CSV table of C-alpha atoms in Angstrom, one decimal:
chain,number,residue,atom,x,y,z
T,21,MET,CA,4.9,31.8,-1.7
T,22,CYS,CA,3.1,35.0,-0.7
T,23,ALA,CA,4.5,34.6,2.9
T,24,LEU,CA,8.0,34.3,1.5
T,25,ALA,CA,7.5,37.5,-0.4
T,26,HIS,CA,6.9,39.3,2.9
T,27,VAL,CA,10.0,37.6,4.4
T,28,LEU,CA,12.3,38.5,1.4
T,29,GLU,CA,11.0,42.0,1.2
T,30,GLU,CA,11.7,42.6,4.9
T,31,ALA,CA,15.2,41.4,4.2
T,32,GLY,CA,15.6,44.1,1.5
T,33,ILE,CA,14.9,42.0,-1.6
T,34,ALA,CA,12.3,43.3,-3.9
T,35,THR,CA,9.9,40.6,-5.0
T,36,VAL,CA,7.3,39.8,-7.7
T,37,VAL,CA,5.0,36.8,-7.2
T,38,LEU,CA,3.7,35.1,-10.3
T,39,ALA,CA,0.5,34.1,-8.5
T,40,SER,CA,-1.9,31.6,-10.0
T,41,MET,CA,-4.4,31.9,-7.2
T,42,ARG,CA,-5.7,35.5,-7.1
T,43,ALA,CA,-8.0,35.0,-4.2
T,44,VAL,CA,-5.1,34.0,-2.0
T,45,ALA,CA,-2.7,36.7,-3.1
T,46,GLU,CA,-5.2,39.5,-2.7
T,47,ARG,CA,-5.8,38.6,1.0
T,48,MET,CA,-2.2,38.6,1.9
T,49,ASN,CA,-1.0,42.2,1.4
T,50,VAL,CA,1.8,41.0,-0.9
T,51,PRO,CA,4.1,43.8,-2.2
T,52,ARG,CA,3.9,42.9,-5.9
T,53,VAL,CA,1.8,40.3,-7.6
T,54,LEU,CA,1.5,39.5,-11.2
T,55,HIS,CA,-1.7,37.4,-11.3
T,56,CYS,CA,-1.3,34.9,-14.2
T,57,GLU,CA,-4.3,32.8,-15.1
T,58,PHE,CA,-2.3,29.8,-16.2
T,59,PRO,CA,-2.8,26.2,-15.4
T,60,LEU,CA,-1.4,25.3,-12.0
T,61,GLY,CA,2.1,24.0,-12.3
T,62,ARG,CA,3.0,26.5,-15.0
T,63,PRO,CA,3.8,29.8,-13.5
T,64,LEU,CA,5.5,30.9,-16.8
T,65,GLY,CA,2.5,29.7,-18.8
T,66,MET,CA,3.9,27.8,-21.7
T,67,PRO,CA,6.7,25.2,-21.8
T,68,ASP,CA,9.1,25.4,-24.8
T,69,ASN,CA,7.9,28.9,-25.6
T,70,ALA,CA,10.7,31.4,-24.7
T,71,GLU,CA,8.8,34.3,-26.2
T,72,PHE,CA,5.8,33.7,-24.0
T,73,GLN,CA,7.9,33.3,-20.9
T,74,HIS,CA,9.8,36.5,-21.7
T,75,GLY,CA,6.5,38.3,-21.9
T,76,VAL,CA,5.5,37.1,-18.4
T,77,LEU,CA,8.9,38.1,-17.0
T,78,SER,CA,8.8,41.5,-18.7
T,79,ALA,CA,5.4,42.2,-17.1
T,80,ALA,CA,6.7,41.0,-13.8
T,81,PHE,CA,9.7,43.3,-13.9
T,82,GLU,CA,7.5,46.3,-14.8
T,83,LEU,CA,5.9,46.0,-11.4
T,84,LEU,CA,9.3,47.0,-9.9
T,85,ASP,CA,8.7,50.5,-11.2
T,86,ALA,CA,5.9,51.1,-8.7
T,87,SER,CA,6.9,53.3,-5.8
T,88,SER,CA,4.5,51.8,-3.2
T,89,GLY,CA,2.3,48.8,-2.8
T,90,PRO,CA,0.6,46.4,-2.6
T,91,VAL,CA,0.5,46.1,-6.4
T,92,LEU,CA,-1.6,43.4,-8.0
T,93,VAL,CA,-1.8,43.3,-11.8
T,94,ASP,CA,-3.6,40.8,-14.0
T,95,TYR,CA,-1.5,39.4,-16.9
T,96,PRO,CA,-3.7,39.9,-19.9
T,97,GLU,CA,-3.1,36.5,-21.6
T,98,VAL,CA,-5.0,33.5,-20.2
T,99,VAL,CA,-3.9,29.9,-20.7
T,100,GLU,CA,-6.5,27.2,-20.2
T,101,ALA,CA,-5.9,23.6,-19.3
T,102,VAL,CA,-6.8,21.0,-21.9
T,103,GLU,CA,-8.9,18.1,-20.6
T,104,THR,CA,-8.7,15.8,-23.6
T,105,PRO,CA,-6.2,13.0,-23.2
T,106,LEU,CA,-2.8,13.2,-24.8
T,107,ALA,CA,-2.7,11.2,-28.1
T,108,CYS,CA,-0.3,8.4,-27.2
T,109,ALA,CA,-0.6,4.8,-28.2
T,110,LEU,CA,-0.3,2.1,-25.5
T,111,PRO,CA,1.8,-1.1,-26.0
T,112,PRO,CA,-0.2,-4.1,-27.2
T,113,ARG,CA,-0.9,-6.9,-24.7
T,114,PHE,CA,2.3,-9.0,-24.6
T,115,ASP,CA,2.2,-11.4,-21.7
T,116,PRO,CA,-1.3,-12.7,-20.9
T,117,ASP,CA,-0.1,-14.4,-17.7
T,118,ILE,CA,0.5,-11.1,-15.9
T,119,ALA,CA,-1.9,-8.3,-14.9
T,120,PRO,CA,-2.7,-5.9,-17.8
T,121,SER,CA,-1.2,-2.9,-15.8
T,122,ILE,CA,2.1,-4.7,-15.3
T,123,ASP,CA,2.3,-5.9,-18.9
T,124,GLU,CA,1.6,-2.3,-20.0
T,125,ALA,CA,4.2,-0.8,-17.7
T,126,GLN,CA,6.9,-3.1,-19.0
T,127,GLY,CA,5.9,-2.3,-22.5
T,128,LEU,CA,6.6,1.4,-21.8
T,129,ARG,CA,10.0,0.8,-20.4
T,130,ALA,CA,12.0,1.5,-23.6
T,131,ALA,CA,10.3,4.8,-24.1
T,132,TYR,CA,10.8,5.8,-20.5
T,133,GLU,CA,14.5,5.0,-20.8
T,134,ARG,CA,14.8,7.1,-23.9
T,135,ALA,CA,13.1,10.0,-22.1
T,136,VAL,CA,15.5,9.8,-19.2
T,137,ALA,CA,18.5,9.6,-21.5
T,138,ARG,CA,17.2,12.7,-23.4
T,139,ARG,CA,16.5,14.8,-20.4
T,140,GLY,CA,19.3,13.5,-18.1
T,141,ALA,CA,16.9,13.3,-15.2
T,142,THR,CA,13.7,11.6,-14.0
T,143,GLU,CA,10.9,12.4,-11.6
T,144,VAL,CA,10.6,8.7,-10.7
T,145,GLY,CA,12.4,7.9,-7.4
T,146,ARG,CA,10.4,9.3,-4.6
T,147,ALA,CA,9.5,5.8,-3.3
T,148,ILE,CA,10.6,3.4,-6.1
T,149,ASP,CA,12.7,3.5,-9.2
T,150,ALA,CA,11.7,2.3,-12.7
T,151,ASP,CA,12.6,-1.3,-11.7
T,152,GLY,CA,10.1,-1.0,-8.9
T,153,VAL,CA,7.1,0.0,-11.0
T,154,ALA,CA,5.9,-3.6,-11.8
T,155,GLY,CA,6.1,-4.6,-8.2
T,156,ALA,CA,4.3,-1.5,-7.1
T,157,LEU,CA,1.5,-2.1,-9.5
T,158,ALA,CA,1.3,-5.7,-8.3
T,159,ASP,CA,0.8,-4.4,-4.8
T,160,LEU,CA,-1.9,-2.0,-5.9
T,161,GLU,CA,-3.7,-4.8,-7.8
T,162,ARG,CA,-3.8,-6.7,-4.5
T,163,VAL,CA,-5.3,-3.7,-2.7
T,164,ALA,CA,-7.8,-3.1,-5.5
T,165,ALA,CA,-8.8,-6.8,-5.3
T,166,GLY,CA,-9.8,-6.3,-1.7
T,167,GLU,CA,-6.7,-7.2,0.4
T,168,HIS,CA,-6.3,-5.0,3.4
T,169,TRP,CA,-3.5,-2.5,2.9
T,170,LYS,CA,-1.8,-3.5,6.1
T,171,GLU,CA,-1.5,-7.0,4.6
T,172,VAL,CA,0.1,-5.6,1.5
T,173,TYR,CA,2.3,-2.8,2.9
T,174,GLY,CA,2.7,-3.4,6.6
T,175,PRO,CA,2.2,-0.5,9.0
T,176,ARG,CA,3.5,2.3,6.8
T,177,LEU,CA,1.4,3.4,3.9
T,178,ASP,CA,3.5,5.2,1.3
T,179,THR,CA,1.0,5.2,-1.6
T,180,ILE,CA,1.2,9.0,-2.3
T,181,ALA,CA,4.9,8.6,-3.3
T,182,ILE,CA,4.2,5.3,-5.1
T,183,ALA,CA,1.4,6.8,-7.1
T,184,HIS,CA,3.6,9.8,-7.9
T,185,ASP,CA,6.3,7.5,-9.2
T,186,ILE,CA,4.1,5.3,-11.3
T,187,ARG,CA,2.4,8.4,-12.9
T,188,ALA,CA,5.8,10.1,-13.5
T,189,TYR,CA,7.1,6.9,-15.2
T,190,TYR,CA,4.1,6.8,-17.4
T,191,GLN,CA,4.0,10.5,-18.2
T,192,GLU,CA,7.7,10.6,-19.1
T,193,ALA,CA,7.3,7.6,-21.4
T,194,ALA,CA,4.2,9.2,-22.9
T,195,LEU,CA,5.8,12.6,-23.7
T,196,GLU,CA,8.6,10.7,-25.4
T,197,LEU,CA,6.2,8.5,-27.4
T,198,ALA,CA,3.9,11.4,-28.4
T,199,GLY,CA,6.8,13.6,-29.5
T,200,GLY,CA,6.0,17.0,-30.9
T,201,PRO,CA,5.4,20.2,-28.8
T,202,PRO,CA,4.5,19.8,-25.1
T,203,PRO,CA,0.8,18.8,-24.6
T,204,GLY,CA,-1.6,21.2,-22.9
T,205,ALA,CA,-1.9,21.1,-19.1
T,206,ARG,CA,-3.8,18.1,-17.8
T,207,GLN,CA,-3.5,16.2,-21.1
T,208,ALA,CA,-0.8,13.8,-19.8
T,209,GLU,CA,-2.8,13.4,-16.6
T,210,ALA,CA,-6.0,12.7,-18.5
T,211,TRP,CA,-4.2,10.1,-20.6
T,212,PHE,CA,-2.8,8.4,-17.5
T,213,TYR,CA,-6.0,8.2,-15.6
T,214,GLU,CA,-8.5,7.7,-18.4
T,215,GLU,CA,-6.6,5.5,-20.8
T,216,THR,CA,-4.0,3.4,-19.1
T,217,GLU,CA,-4.4,0.2,-17.1
T,218,ALA,CA,-2.1,1.6,-14.4
T,219,GLY,CA,-4.3,4.7,-14.0
T,220,LYS,CA,-7.3,2.5,-13.6
T,221,THR,CA,-5.5,0.2,-11.1
T,222,LEU,CA,-4.4,3.2,-9.1
T,223,ALA,CA,-7.9,4.6,-9.0
T,224,ALA,CA,-9.3,1.3,-8.0
T,225,ALA,CA,-6.7,0.9,-5.3
T,226,ARG,CA,-7.5,4.4,-4.0
T,227,ASP,CA,-11.2,3.5,-3.8
T,228,ALA,CA,-10.4,0.3,-1.9
T,229,LEU,CA,-8.1,2.2,0.5
T,230,THR,CA,-10.9,4.7,1.1
T,231,GLU,CA,-13.3,1.9,1.9
T,232,GLN,CA,-10.7,0.4,4.3
T,233,GLU,CA,-10.6,3.8,6.0
T,234,ALA,CA,-6.9,4.3,5.3
T,235,PRO,CA,-5.7,7.7,6.4
T,236,SER,CA,-7.7,10.3,4.3
T,237,GLY,CA,-4.6,12.5,3.9
T,238,ILE,CA,-3.0,9.7,2.0
T,239,THR,CA,-5.9,8.8,-0.2
T,240,PHE,CA,-6.6,12.4,-1.0
T,241,TYR,CA,-3.2,13.1,-2.4
T,242,MET,CA,-2.9,9.8,-4.4
T,243,GLN,CA,-4.5,11.4,-7.4
T,244,PRO,CA,-5.7,14.9,-8.4
T,245,VAL,CA,-8.9,16.3,-7.0
T,246,GLY,CA,-11.9,15.4,-9.2
T,247,ARG,CA,-10.5,12.1,-10.2
R,18,MET,CA,-15.4,22.1,-13.6
R,19,SER,CA,-11.7,21.9,-14.3
R,20,SER,CA,-9.3,20.6,-11.7
R,21,ASP,CA,-7.6,24.0,-11.6
R,22,GLN,CA,-10.9,25.7,-10.8
R,23,VAL,CA,-11.6,23.2,-8.1
R,24,MET,CA,-8.2,23.9,-6.5
R,25,ARG,CA,-8.7,27.7,-6.9
R,26,ASP,CA,-12.1,27.5,-5.2
R,27,MET,CA,-10.7,25.3,-2.4
R,28,MET,CA,-7.8,27.7,-1.8
R,29,ALA,CA,-9.9,30.8,-2.0
R,30,ASN,CA,-11.8,29.6,1.1
R,31,LEU,CA,-8.9,28.5,3.2
R,32,PRO,CA,-7.7,30.7,5.9
R,33,VAL,CA,-4.4,32.5,5.0
R,34,PRO,CA,-1.7,33.7,7.4
R,35,GLU,CA,-2.4,37.3,8.4
R,36,PHE,CA,0.0,40.1,7.3
R,37,GLU,CA,-1.3,43.5,8.4
R,38,SER,CA,1.3,45.6,6.5
R,39,THR,CA,3.1,45.4,3.3
R,40,PRO,CA,6.9,45.6,3.5
R,41,TRP,CA,8.6,47.4,0.6
R,42,ALA,CA,12.1,47.1,-0.7
R,43,SER,CA,13.3,49.5,-3.3
R,44,PRO,CA,15.5,47.8,-5.8
R,45,PRO,CA,18.2,49.4,-8.0
R,46,PRO,CA,17.4,49.9,-11.7
R,47,LEU,CA,16.7,46.6,-13.3
R,48,ALA,CA,19.7,46.8,-15.6
R,49,GLU,CA,21.9,47.0,-12.4
R,50,ALA,CA,19.9,44.5,-10.3
R,51,THR,CA,21.0,40.9,-9.4
R,52,VAL,CA,18.0,38.7,-9.9
R,53,ALA,CA,17.2,35.3,-8.2
R,54,ILE,CA,14.4,32.8,-8.6
R,55,VAL,CA,12.6,31.7,-5.5
R,56,THR,CA,10.2,28.8,-6.2
R,57,SER,CA,7.9,26.8,-4.0
R,58,ALA,CA,8.0,23.9,-6.5
R,59,GLY,CA,10.4,21.9,-4.2
R,60,LEU,CA,13.1,21.7,-6.8
R,61,HIS,CA,16.3,19.9,-5.8
R,62,ARG,CA,19.3,18.4,-7.4
R,63,ALA,CA,19.5,14.6,-7.4
R,64,ASP,CA,22.4,14.8,-4.8
R,65,GLN,CA,20.3,16.9,-2.4
R,66,ASP,CA,17.9,15.6,0.2
R,67,ARG,CA,14.3,15.2,-1.1
R,68,PHE,CA,11.5,17.3,0.5
R,69,ASP,CA,9.2,15.2,2.6
R,70,GLY,CA,5.5,15.4,2.1
R,71,ARG,CA,4.5,16.5,5.6
R,72,GLY,CA,4.9,20.2,5.7
R,73,ASP,CA,8.6,20.3,5.0
R,74,VAL,CA,9.8,23.9,5.9
R,75,SER,CA,13.4,23.4,4.7
R,76,TYR,CA,14.8,24.9,1.5
R,77,ARG,CA,17.5,24.0,-1.1
R,78,MET,CA,20.0,26.4,-2.6
R,79,LEU,CA,20.3,25.8,-6.3
R,80,ASP,CA,23.5,26.8,-8.2
R,81,ARG,CA,23.1,29.1,-11.2
R,82,GLY,CA,24.4,26.3,-13.5
R,83,ASP,CA,22.0,23.6,-12.2
R,84,ARG,CA,19.6,22.2,-14.7
R,85,GLU,CA,17.2,19.3,-14.8
R,86,LEU,CA,16.3,19.5,-11.2
R,87,ILE,CA,13.7,17.2,-9.7
R,88,LEU,CA,10.3,18.6,-9.0
R,89,GLY,CA,9.9,17.8,-5.3
R,90,HIS,CA,6.5,19.4,-4.5
R,91,TRP,CA,4.3,16.6,-3.3
R,92,SER,CA,0.9,17.7,-4.6
R,93,SER,CA,-0.7,15.7,-7.4
R,94,ASN,CA,-3.0,18.7,-8.1
R,95,PHE,CA,-1.0,20.6,-10.7
R,96,ASP,CA,0.3,19.9,-14.2
R,97,ARG,CA,3.7,18.1,-13.5
R,98,ALA,CA,4.3,17.2,-17.2
R,99,ALA,CA,5.0,20.8,-18.3
R,100,TYR,CA,8.1,21.0,-16.1
R,101,VAL,CA,9.4,17.7,-17.5
R,102,SER,CA,9.1,19.2,-21.0
R,103,ASP,CA,10.8,22.5,-20.1
R,104,HIS,CA,12.1,23.5,-16.6
R,105,ASN,CA,11.8,27.2,-17.6
R,106,VAL,CA,8.0,27.0,-17.2
R,107,VAL,CA,8.6,26.8,-13.4
R,108,TYR,CA,12.2,27.8,-13.1
R,109,PRO,CA,13.0,30.4,-15.8
R,110,ILE,CA,16.8,30.2,-15.3
R,111,ASP,CA,17.5,30.2,-19.1
R,112,ARG,CA,15.3,33.2,-19.6
R,113,LEU,CA,17.2,35.1,-16.8
R,114,GLU,CA,20.5,34.2,-18.5
R,115,GLU,CA,19.2,35.6,-21.8
R,116,LEU,CA,18.0,38.8,-20.0
R,117,ALA,CA,21.4,39.2,-18.4
R,118,ALA,CA,23.2,38.6,-21.7
R,119,ALA,CA,21.0,41.3,-23.3
R,120,GLY,CA,21.7,43.7,-20.5
R,121,THR,CA,18.0,43.9,-19.4
R,122,ILE,CA,18.9,42.7,-15.9
R,123,GLY,CA,22.2,43.4,-14.2
R,124,ALA,CA,23.1,39.8,-13.3
R,125,VAL,CA,21.8,36.3,-12.7
R,126,ALA,CA,22.2,35.4,-9.0
R,127,PRO,CA,24.8,32.8,-8.3
R,128,ARG,CA,22.3,30.8,-6.3
R,129,HIS,CA,18.5,30.4,-6.3
R,130,VAL,CA,16.1,29.0,-3.7
R,131,ALA,CA,13.5,26.2,-3.6
R,132,PHE,CA,11.0,25.6,-0.9
R,133,ALA,CA,8.2,23.1,-1.1
R,134,GLY,CA,4.8,24.8,-1.2
R,135,ASN,CA,2.9,22.3,0.8
R,136,GLN,CA,3.4,24.1,4.1
R,137,PRO,CA,1.7,24.0,7.5
R,138,ASP,CA,-1.1,26.5,7.5
R,139,THR,CA,0.6,29.0,9.9
R,140,VAL,CA,3.8,29.1,7.8
R,141,SER,CA,5.4,30.1,11.1
R,142,GLU,CA,8.7,28.4,10.5
R,143,VAL,CA,9.0,29.9,7.0
R,144,ARG,CA,8.2,33.4,8.4
R,145,LEU,CA,10.5,33.2,11.4
R,146,ASP,CA,13.2,30.7,10.6
R,147,THR,CA,13.9,29.1,7.2
R,148,GLY,CA,12.6,32.0,5.2
R,149,PRO,CA,14.8,34.6,6.8
R,150,ALA,CA,17.8,32.2,6.5
R,151,ALA,CA,17.2,31.8,2.8
R,152,ALA,CA,16.8,35.6,2.4
R,153,ALA,CA,20.1,36.1,4.2
R,154,GLU,CA,21.9,33.7,1.8
R,155,LEU,CA,20.5,35.6,-1.1
R,156,ARG,CA,21.5,38.9,0.3
R,157,ALA,CA,25.0,37.6,0.9
R,158,ASP,CA,25.1,36.9,-2.8
R,159,GLY,CA,24.0,40.5,-3.6
R,160,VAL,CA,20.5,39.6,-4.7
R,161,ASP,CA,18.3,42.7,-5.2
R,162,VAL,CA,15.2,41.2,-6.9
R,163,ALA,CA,13.5,37.8,-6.6
R,164,ILE,CA,10.9,36.4,-8.9
R,165,LEU,CA,8.7,34.0,-7.0
R,166,THR,CA,7.2,31.0,-8.9
R,167,PRO,CA,4.6,28.9,-7.1
R,168,VAL,CA,3.1,25.7,-8.6
């Protein structure tokens, strides 16, 4: 983003970067930076809060008044991530003959569909669609149980995209089920990894892949750092 | 330590591309300026190609009226749920429309730009090729000011 600021500015477009990583921005001679200490993934700070977002934009536009740079200003309000899991009930066990993760995913399908209908879009679809979630979990259960990934997936390992899609499916369903204002940053993530069977399956599969010396670039991005 | 702090500490120690000087464009007064959003969130319409996860240097042009774009950045290391709740937290297009209606900014650009932030470390292609190409498209639309929103 900071490199693009240079490129745009050289083309005659005045830029303001809403930077969340101050240490990066301050090393790159960027023309105008509003450093916002907000959770990563939220450059405007707060979802569903137009007043807050306007405050950030207003501060960003003020930097255009400077006559020379670099200019780096800290936005005075800080937003912290919330590490406690989102309060969202999980479906009861329905079919004892299938793996808990698959049973759970199927139980969330109606909520997921409501979420997609409401928004008119879904983040699921990088590798699989909603119909593919159960099968993807079945594959991950096999890896977690010790089967070698090449037996399960063949030569091409696409588990970053698969993990993304499963997590997106769960998070979209959870936001719908929880209702109310958007949760704090990391709450949906914490719910997925700490409370759902699918999150546990994904973590176990990632550990198994690491043991099998699957490419580290893939296992690293299967889930957030620190999990 | 929070995941965000882990990421910030990681990034603080990575080498960054060197820029020895600071270019400087002088925009017209804000109330006369055409404003675009340039994001590195990898946003795209469902009918546009997805970004790939291996240092994709391409960009997508987003039309002013596009909403409910897909968040195509590959990283699992940021809060992806906030965007699902409200696209404006990454892509404040509705806020720009409000500012234009109020006369605070001159106009909302007809097109906006999305790159995917997970770039090769040198960012050479963005500096020399796709970045200037995107900038030229914005200039052709009369854009004076860009708000850059990374995730």
